[in-house]
CSV table of C-alpha atoms in Angstrom, one decimal:
chain,number,residue,atom,x,y,z
A,1,UNK,CA,16.7,-184.1,-152.5
A,2,UNK,CA,13.3,-183.6,-154.2
A,3,UNK,CA,15.0,-183.5,-157.6
A,4,UNK,CA,16.5,-186.9,-157.1
A,5,UNK,CA,13.2,-188.3,-155.8
A,6,UNK,CA,11.3,-186.9,-158.8
A,7,UNK,CA,14.0,-188.4,-161.2
A,8,UNK,CA,13.6,-191.8,-159.6
A,9,UNK,CA,9.8,-191.7,-159.9
A,10,UNK,CA,10.1,-190.8,-163.6
A,11,UNK,CA,12.4,-193.7,-164.2
A,12,UNK,CA,9.5,-195.9,-162.8
A,13,UNK,CA,7.1,-194.3,-165.4
A,14,UNK,CA,5.2,-192.0,-163.0
A,15,UNK,CA,4.1,-188.5,-163.6
A,16,UNK,CA,4.9,-185.7,-161.1
A,17,UNK,CA,2.5,-183.1,-159.8
A,18,UNK,CA,3.4,-180.1,-157.7
A,19,UNK,CA,0.7,-179.8,-155.0
A,20,UNK,CA,0.0,-176.6,-153.0
A,21,UNK,CA,-1.3,-176.9,-149.4
A,22,UNK,CA,-3.2,-178.3,-147.6
A,23,UNK,CA,-5.8,-181.0,-148.2
A,24,UNK,CA,-6.0,-183.1,-151.4
A,25,UNK,CA,-6.9,-186.7,-152.3
A,26,UNK,CA,-3.3,-188.1,-152.2
A,27,UNK,CA,-4.8,-191.6,-152.5
A,28,UNK,CA,-6.3,-190.7,-155.9
A,29,UNK,CA,-2.9,-189.5,-157.2
A,30,UNK,CA,-1.1,-192.6,-156.0
A,31,UNK,CA,-3.7,-194.8,-157.6
A,32,UNK,CA,-3.2,-193.0,-160.9
A,33,UNK,CA,0.6,-193.2,-160.7
A,34,UNK,CA,1.1,-189.5,-160.1
A,35,UNK,CA,3.9,-188.6,-157.7
A,36,UNK,CA,2.8,-185.7,-155.4
A,37,UNK,CA,5.4,-183.2,-154.4
A,38,UNK,CA,4.0,-180.6,-152.0
A,39,UNK,CA,5.1,-177.0,-152.2
A,40,UNK,CA,4.9,-175.0,-148.9
A,41,UNK,CA,6.5,-171.8,-150.2
A,42,UNK,CA,9.4,-172.8,-150.3
A,43,UNK,CA,10.8,-171.0,-147.2
A,44,UNK,CA,13.4,-168.3,-147.5
A,45,UNK,CA,13.5,-165.3,-149.8
A,46,UNK,CA,11.4,-165.5,-153.0
A,47,UNK,CA,13.2,-167.3,-155.8
A,48,UNK,CA,12.5,-164.4,-158.3
A,49,UNK,CA,10.7,-161.1,-158.9
A,50,UNK,CA,7.3,-162.6,-159.7
A,51,UNK,CA,6.4,-162.7,-156.0
A,52,UNK,CA,5.7,-159.0,-156.6
A,53,UNK,CA,2.7,-159.9,-158.8
A,54,UNK,CA,0.9,-160.6,-155.5
A,55,UNK,CA,0.2,-157.9,-152.9
A,56,UNK,CA,2.8,-157.8,-150.1
A,57,UNK,CA,0.1,-158.4,-147.5
A,58,UNK,CA,-0.6,-161.9,-148.9
A,59,UNK,CA,1.0,-164.8,-147.1
A,60,UNK,CA,4.5,-165.8,-148.1
A,61,UNK,CA,3.3,-169.4,-149.0
A,62,UNK,CA,1.5,-168.0,-152.0
A,63,UNK,CA,4.0,-165.3,-152.9
A,64,UNK,CA,7.0,-167.7,-152.7
A,65,UNK,CA,5.2,-170.4,-154.6
A,66,UNK,CA,4.5,-168.0,-157.6
A,67,UNK,CA,8.1,-166.9,-157.6
A,68,UNK,CA,9.3,-170.5,-157.4
A,69,UNK,CA,7.1,-171.6,-160.3
A,70,UNK,CA,7.9,-168.5,-162.4
A,71,UNK,CA,11.6,-169.0,-162.0
A,72,UNK,CA,11.4,-172.5,-163.4
A,73,UNK,CA,11.5,-174.3,-160.0
A,74,UNK,CA,8.9,-176.8,-161.1
A,75,UNK,CA,10.4,-177.6,-164.5
A,76,UNK,CA,10.7,-181.3,-163.7
A,77,UNK,CA,7.0,-181.7,-162.8
A,78,UNK,CA,4.3,-182.5,-165.3
A,79,UNK,CA,1.3,-180.7,-163.6
A,80,UNK,CA,0.2,-178.4,-160.9
A,81,UNK,CA,-2.6,-179.2,-158.4
A,82,UNK,CA,-4.0,-176.3,-156.3
A,83,UNK,CA,-6.5,-177.1,-153.6
A,84,UNK,CA,-9.0,-174.4,-152.7
A,85,UNK,CA,-7.4,-173.8,-149.3
A,86,UNK,CA,-7.8,-170.0,-149.2
A,87,UNK,CA,-8.4,-167.0,-151.5
A,88,UNK,CA,-4.7,-166.5,-152.0
A,89,UNK,CA,-4.1,-170.1,-153.3
A,90,UNK,CA,-7.2,-170.0,-155.4
A,91,UNK,CA,-5.9,-166.9,-157.1
A,92,UNK,CA,-2.6,-168.7,-157.7
A,93,UNK,CA,-4.4,-171.2,-159.9
A,94,UNK,CA,-5.0,-168.3,-162.3
A,95,UNK,CA,-1.8,-166.3,-161.7
A,96,UNK,CA,0.6,-169.2,-162.3
A,97,UNK,CA,-0.6,-170.0,-165.8
A,98,UNK,CA,-1.4,-166.4,-166.8
A,99,UNK,CA,1.5,-164.5,-165.3
A,100,UNK,CA,3.9,-167.1,-163.9
A,101,UNK,CA,4.9,-168.8,-167.1
A,102,UNK,CA,3.4,-172.1,-166.0
A,103,UNK,CA,2.5,-173.9,-169.3
A,104,UNK,CA,1.7,-177.3,-168.1
A,105,UNK,CA,-1.7,-178.5,-166.8
A,106,UNK,CA,-3.0,-176.8,-163.7
A,107,UNK,CA,-5.7,-178.6,-161.8
A,108,UNK,CA,-8.0,-177.3,-159.2
A,109,UNK,CA,-9.5,-179.2,-156.3
A,110,UNK,CA,-12.3,-177.8,-154.2
A,111,UNK,CA,-12.4,-179.6,-150.9
A,112,UNK,CA,-15.6,-179.2,-148.8
A,113,UNK,CA,-16.1,-176.3,-146.5
A,114,UNK,CA,-18.1,-176.7,-143.3
A,115,UNK,CA,-19.4,-179.8,-141.6
A,116,UNK,CA,-20.4,-183.2,-142.9
A,117,UNK,CA,-23.8,-183.4,-144.7
A,118,UNK,CA,-25.1,-185.4,-147.7
A,119,UNK,CA,-24.8,-182.5,-150.1
A,120,UNK,CA,-21.1,-181.9,-149.1
A,121,UNK,CA,-20.3,-185.6,-149.7
A,122,UNK,CA,-22.0,-185.5,-153.1
A,123,UNK,CA,-19.9,-182.3,-153.9
A,124,UNK,CA,-16.7,-184.0,-152.9
A,125,UNK,CA,-17.4,-187.0,-155.0
A,126,UNK,CA,-18.0,-184.9,-158.1
A,127,UNK,CA,-14.7,-183.1,-157.4
A,128,UNK,CA,-12.9,-186.4,-157.1
A,129,UNK,CA,-14.5,-187.7,-160.4
A,130,UNK,CA,-13.4,-184.5,-162.2
A,131,UNK,CA,-9.9,-184.7,-160.8
A,132,UNK,CA,-9.7,-188.4,-161.8
A,133,UNK,CA,-10.6,-187.4,-165.3
A,134,UNK,CA,-7.8,-184.8,-165.4
A,135,UNK,CA,-5.2,-187.2,-164.0
A,136,UNK,CA,-6.4,-189.8,-166.5
A,137,UNK,CA,-5.7,-187.4,-169.4
A,138,UNK,CA,-2.3,-186.6,-167.9
A,139,UNK,CA,-1.2,-190.2,-167.4
A,140,UNK,CA,-3.1,-191.9,-170.3
A,141,UNK,CA,-4.4,-194.4,-167.8
A,142,UNK,CA,-8.1,-195.0,-166.8
A,143,UNK,CA,-9.1,-194.8,-163.1
A,144,UNK,CA,-9.0,-198.3,-161.5
A,145,UNK,CA,-11.2,-199.0,-158.5
A,146,UNK,CA,-8.9,-201.8,-157.3
A,147,UNK,CA,-5.8,-199.6,-157.4
A,148,UNK,CA,-7.7,-196.9,-155.6
A,149,UNK,CA,-8.6,-199.3,-152.8
A,150,UNK,CA,-5.0,-200.3,-152.5
A,151,UNK,CA,-3.9,-196.6,-152.4
A,152,UNK,CA,-6.5,-195.9,-149.7
A,153,UNK,CA,-5.2,-198.8,-147.6
A,154,UNK,CA,-1.6,-197.7,-148.1
A,155,UNK,CA,-2.4,-194.1,-147.0
A,156,UNK,CA,-4.4,-195.4,-144.0
A,157,UNK,CA,-1.3,-197.3,-142.8
A,158,UNK,CA,0.8,-194.2,-143.2
A,159,UNK,CA,-1.6,-192.1,-141.3
A,160,UNK,CA,-1.8,-194.7,-138.4
A,161,UNK,CA,2.0,-194.7,-138.1
A,162,UNK,CA,2.2,-190.9,-138.2
A,163,UNK,CA,-0.5,-190.7,-135.5
A,164,UNK,CA,1.4,-193.3,-133.4
A,165,UNK,CA,4.7,-191.3,-133.7
A,166,UNK,CA,2.9,-188.1,-132.7
A,167,UNK,CA,1.1,-189.6,-129.8
A,168,UNK,CA,4.1,-191.6,-128.5
A,169,UNK,CA,6.8,-189.0,-129.2
A,170,UNK,CA,7.8,-188.8,-125.6
A,171,UNK,CA,9.1,-192.4,-125.9
A,172,UNK,CA,11.3,-191.8,-129.0
A,173,UNK,CA,15.0,-191.3,-128.9
A,174,UNK,CA,14.8,-188.7,-131.6
A,175,UNK,CA,14.2,-185.0,-130.8
A,176,UNK,CA,11.3,-183.0,-132.3
A,177,UNK,CA,13.5,-181.6,-135.1
A,178,UNK,CA,14.3,-185.1,-136.3
A,179,UNK,CA,10.7,-186.3,-135.9
A,180,UNK,CA,9.3,-183.4,-137.9
A,181,UNK,CA,11.9,-183.8,-140.7
A,182,UNK,CA,10.8,-187.4,-140.9
A,183,UNK,CA,7.1,-186.5,-141.0
A,184,UNK,CA,7.7,-183.8,-143.6
A,185,UNK,CA,9.5,-186.2,-145.9
A,186,UNK,CA,6.0,-187.5,-146.6
A,187,UNK,CA,5.5,-184.3,-148.6
A,188,UNK,CA,7.6,-185.5,-151.4
A,189,UNK,CA,8.4,-189.2,-151.0
A,190,UNK,CA,6.4,-191.9,-152.9
A,191,UNK,CA,4.0,-193.3,-150.2
A,192,UNK,CA,5.5,-196.8,-150.0
A,193,UNK,CA,9.0,-195.3,-149.4
A,194,UNK,CA,7.6,-193.0,-146.7
A,195,UNK,CA,5.8,-196.0,-145.1
A,196,UNK,CA,9.1,-197.9,-144.8
A,197,UNK,CA,10.7,-195.0,-143.0
A,198,UNK,CA,7.8,-194.6,-140.6
A,199,UNK,CA,7.8,-198.3,-139.8
A,200,UNK,CA,11.5,-198.1,-138.9
A,201,UNK,CA,10.8,-195.0,-136.7
A,202,UNK,CA,7.9,-196.7,-134.8
A,203,UNK,CA,10.2,-199.6,-133.9
A,204,UNK,CA,12.3,-197.0,-132.0
A,205,UNK,CA,9.5,-196.4,-129.4
A,206,UNK,CA,10.6,-197.5,-126.0
A,207,UNK,CA,7.8,-197.5,-123.3
A,208,UNK,CA,10.3,-197.6,-120.5
A,209,UNK,CA,11.8,-194.2,-121.4
A,210,UNK,CA,10.0,-190.9,-121.2
A,211,UNK,CA,11.3,-187.6,-122.3
A,212,UNK,CA,11.8,-184.9,-119.7
A,213,UNK,CA,11.2,-181.1,-120.2
A,214,UNK,CA,8.3,-178.8,-120.5
A,215,UNK,CA,5.5,-180.4,-122.7
A,216,UNK,CA,3.9,-177.9,-125.0
A,217,UNK,CA,1.0,-178.0,-127.5
A,218,UNK,CA,1.5,-176.2,-130.9
A,219,UNK,CA,-1.2,-175.2,-133.3
A,220,UNK,CA,-0.6,-173.4,-136.6
A,221,UNK,CA,-0.3,-173.8,-140.4
A,222,UNK,CA,3.1,-175.2,-141.2
A,223,UNK,CA,6.2,-175.8,-138.9
A,224,UNK,CA,8.4,-173.2,-140.6
A,225,UNK,CA,11.0,-172.1,-139.8
A,226,UNK,CA,12.0,-175.6,-138.6
A,227,UNK,CA,14.5,-174.1,-136.2
A,228,UNK,CA,11.5,-173.6,-133.9
A,229,UNK,CA,12.1,-177.2,-132.6
A,230,UNK,CA,15.8,-176.6,-132.0
A,231,UNK,CA,14.9,-173.5,-130.0
A,232,UNK,CA,12.4,-175.4,-127.9
A,233,UNK,CA,14.8,-178.2,-127.3
A,234,UNK,CA,17.6,-175.8,-126.2
A,235,UNK,CA,15.1,-174.1,-123.9
A,236,UNK,CA,14.1,-177.4,-122.3
A,237,UNK,CA,10.7,-177.9,-123.9
A,238,UNK,CA,9.2,-180.3,-126.4
A,239,UNK,CA,6.1,-180.6,-128.5
A,240,UNK,CA,3.6,-182.9,-126.7
A,241,UNK,CA,0.6,-182.2,-129.0
A,242,UNK,CA,0.5,-181.1,-132.6
A,243,UNK,CA,-2.3,-179.2,-134.4
A,244,UNK,CA,-0.4,-178.0,-137.4
A,245,UNK,CA,-2.5,-178.0,-140.6
A,246,UNK,CA,0.6,-179.6,-142.4
A,247,UNK,CA,1.0,-182.4,-139.8
A,248,UNK,CA,-1.6,-183.3,-137.1
A,249,UNK,CA,-4.7,-182.0,-138.9
A,250,UNK,CA,-4.0,-184.3,-141.8
A,251,UNK,CA,-4.3,-187.5,-139.8
A,252,UNK,CA,-7.9,-188.8,-140.0
A,253,UNK,CA,-9.8,-189.7,-136.8
A,254,UNK,CA,-10.9,-193.4,-136.5
A,255,UNK,CA,-13.8,-194.6,-138.7
A,256,UNK,CA,-15.8,-197.7,-139.5
A,257,UNK,CA,-16.3,-197.3,-143.3
A,258,UNK,CA,-13.9,-199.9,-144.5
A,259,UNK,CA,-16.2,-201.6,-147.1
A,260,UNK,CA,-17.6,-198.6,-148.9
A,261,UNK,CA,-17.0,-197.8,-152.5
A,262,UNK,CA,-13.5,-196.2,-152.8
A,263,UNK,CA,-14.7,-192.9,-154.1
A,264,UNK,CA,-17.3,-192.8,-151.4
A,265,UNK,CA,-14.6,-193.5,-148.8
A,266,UNK,CA,-12.6,-190.6,-150.2
A,267,UNK,CA,-15.7,-188.4,-150.1
A,268,UNK,CA,-16.1,-189.0,-146.4
A,269,UNK,CA,-12.4,-188.6,-145.6
A,270,UNK,CA,-12.4,-184.8,-145.3
A,271,UNK,CA,-15.0,-185.0,-142.5
A,272,UNK,CA,-12.9,-187.5,-140.5
A,273,UNK,CA,-10.0,-185.0,-140.2
A,274,UNK,CA,-9.5,-182.9,-137.2
A,275,UNK,CA,-11.3,-179.5,-137.5
A,276,UNK,CA,-9.3,-177.0,-139.5
A,277,UNK,CA,-10.0,-173.3,-140.3
A,278,UNK,CA,-8.9,-173.8,-143.9
A,279,UNK,CA,-12.0,-176.1,-144.3
A,280,UNK,CA,-14.2,-173.6,-142.3
A,281,UNK,CA,-14.7,-176.1,-139.5
A,282,UNK,CA,-17.3,-175.3,-136.9
A,283,UNK,CA,-15.7,-173.1,-134.3
A,284,UNK,CA,-17.3,-174.7,-131.3
A,285,UNK,CA,-16.2,-178.2,-132.5
A,286,UNK,CA,-12.7,-176.9,-133.1
A,287,UNK,CA,-12.3,-175.4,-129.7
A,288,UNK,CA,-13.6,-178.6,-128.0
A,289,UNK,CA,-11.1,-180.6,-130.1
A,290,UNK,CA,-8.2,-178.3,-129.1
A,291,UNK,CA,-9.1,-178.4,-125.5
A,292,UNK,CA,-9.3,-182.2,-125.5
A,293,UNK,CA,-6.0,-182.5,-127.3
A,294,UNK,CA,-4.4,-180.1,-124.8
A,295,UNK,CA,-5.7,-182.0,-121.7
A,296,UNK,CA,-4.9,-185.4,-123.0
A,297,UNK,CA,-1.3,-184.4,-123.8
A,298,UNK,CA,-0.6,-183.0,-120.4
A,299,UNK,CA,0.8,-179.9,-122.0
A,300,UNK,CA,1.9,-177.0,-119.8
A,301,UNK,CA,1.3,-174.3,-122.4
A,302,UNK,CA,0.1,-173.6,-125.9
A,303,UNK,CA,2.1,-172.0,-128.7
A,304,UNK,CA,-0.1,-170.5,-131.5
A,305,UNK,CA,2.3,-170.4,-134.4
A,306,UNK,CA,0.8,-168.8,-137.5
A,307,UNK,CA,2.2,-167.2,-140.7
A,308,UNK,CA,1.8,-163.5,-141.2
A,309,UNK,CA,-1.3,-162.6,-143.3
A,310,UNK,CA,-2.7,-166.1,-143.1
A,311,UNK,CA,-6.4,-165.3,-142.9
A,312,UNK,CA,-7.9,-168.8,-142.2
A,313,UNK,CA,-5.6,-169.3,-139.2
A,314,UNK,CA,-6.0,-165.8,-138.0
A,315,UNK,CA,-9.8,-166.0,-138.0
A,316,UNK,CA,-9.7,-168.6,-135.1
A,317,UNK,CA,-7.0,-166.9,-132.9
A,318,UNK,CA,-9.4,-164.8,-130.8
A,319,UNK,CA,-11.5,-167.9,-130.0
A,320,UNK,CA,-8.4,-169.9,-129.1
A,321,UNK,CA,-7.1,-167.1,-126.8
A,322,UNK,CA,-10.4,-166.8,-125.1
A,323,UNK,CA,-10.9,-170.6,-124.7
A,324,UNK,CA,-7.4,-171.2,-123.2
A,325,UNK,CA,-7.6,-168.1,-121.0
A,326,UNK,CA,-10.7,-169.7,-119.5
A,327,UNK,CA,-8.7,-172.8,-118.9
A,328,UNK,CA,-5.9,-170.8,-117.2
A,329,UNK,CA,-3.5,-172.2,-119.8
A,330,UNK,CA,-0.4,-170.0,-120.7
A,331,UNK,CA,-0.5,-169.1,-124.4
A,332,UNK,CA,2.2,-167.6,-126.7
A,333,UNK,CA,1.0,-166.1,-130.0
A,334,UNK,CA,3.9,-166.4,-132.4
A,335,UNK,CA,3.5,-164.9,-135.8
A,336,UNK,CA,6.3,-165.5,-138.2
A,337,UNK,CA,7.1,-165.3,-141.9
A,338,UNK,CA,8.5,-168.0,-144.1
A,339,UNK,CA,12.1,-167.5,-143.0
A,340,UNK,CA,14.7,-170.3,-142.9
A,341,UNK,CA,15.7,-169.2,-139.4
A,342,UNK,CA,13.5,-168.0,-136.5
A,343,UNK,CA,13.8,-164.2,-136.2
A,344,UNK,CA,15.7,-163.2,-133.1
A,345,UNK,CA,12.8,-161.4,-131.5
A,346,UNK,CA,10.5,-164.4,-131.9
A,347,UNK,CA,13.2,-166.7,-130.6
A,348,UNK,CA,13.6,-164.6,-127.5
A,349,UNK,CA,9.9,-164.6,-126.8
A,350,UNK,CA,9.8,-168.4,-127.2
A,351,UNK,CA,12.7,-168.8,-124.8
A,352,UNK,CA,11.1,-166.5,-122.3
A,353,UNK,CA,7.8,-168.3,-122.5
A,354,UNK,CA,9.4,-171.7,-121.7
A,355,UNK,CA,11.5,-170.1,-118.9
A,356,UNK,CA,8.3,-168.8,-117.3
A,357,UNK,CA,6.7,-172.2,-117.5
A,358,UNK,CA,9.7,-173.8,-115.7
A,359,UNK,CA,8.9,-171.6,-112.7
A,360,UNK,CA,5.2,-172.3,-113.0
A,361,UNK,CA,5.6,-176.1,-113.3
A,362,UNK,CA,9.0,-176.9,-111.6
A,363,UNK,CA,8.2,-180.6,-111.5
A,364,UNK,CA,8.6,-181.0,-115.3
């Protein structure tokens, strides 16, 4: 599917950049006519032996990405963009060109760590200007403030619709698997094409209908394996609140900065996102955010779903367990690899967790 999408964008004269997780200025790429195709692994066994160039205790997202790139998986792309999400991905920015056979441009983007402050905004702006220069050399087109404003407005529409679908999911006819497949198509579709799909999905919201089952909140990095949602559905549960870095944490909170300079708006954007450990968010603020999300959603339990060896996500797990134990909320800690199917042991634990909640909350 991605190959066809890339071919179509190239017919339209656009360049393609493979983008590693998680946070990057998609609006800037759109404004520069660069088609972003995100690479979350991909899931499944490594596509070649080059995953062995990274230690086995590094997360599979980085190891699989190197194997994928080294095996020629990104041959249709024109460039590689690696945000500074964690040490593993930062190292990949060196490994892919030096040892992975990646001979095309490899850009780095350092997003801010910590909370909002003037020096952080100034730093983000300098990173945006540097990346705009790299993209300009790739495309042969100068940055255009008007086009950047349009791209920011387009992405804001997309984010609003994605937020609506997540918050009103109980009134959709589609199950969680179908909803997450739709949301994840935004990882490789051109934004206007993704917007059209989202608008169609939002028209399917019916206020008179409400989904039955055990409502759960999920927090984690990326919803892989996607069979997680099939298992929840079969067990009689659904996702009522999302805090995946790949999904819910990329939807900005409301803001009033509509008339600012476009680069200034992008400089502020990282601080409008929900708190995320990959951006070293303040732990007190993050726990308050998670508790608020949990309470508002009416969830009956929390699933902490993290990849093995993911340091940023693992750092916050003790605080999450302590906070939700204080709330009396049932919590399941689920650590998985980047498999295509949920391992049998993890599937059994998930089913048992939901079954226990059915006895605890029989009215759902």
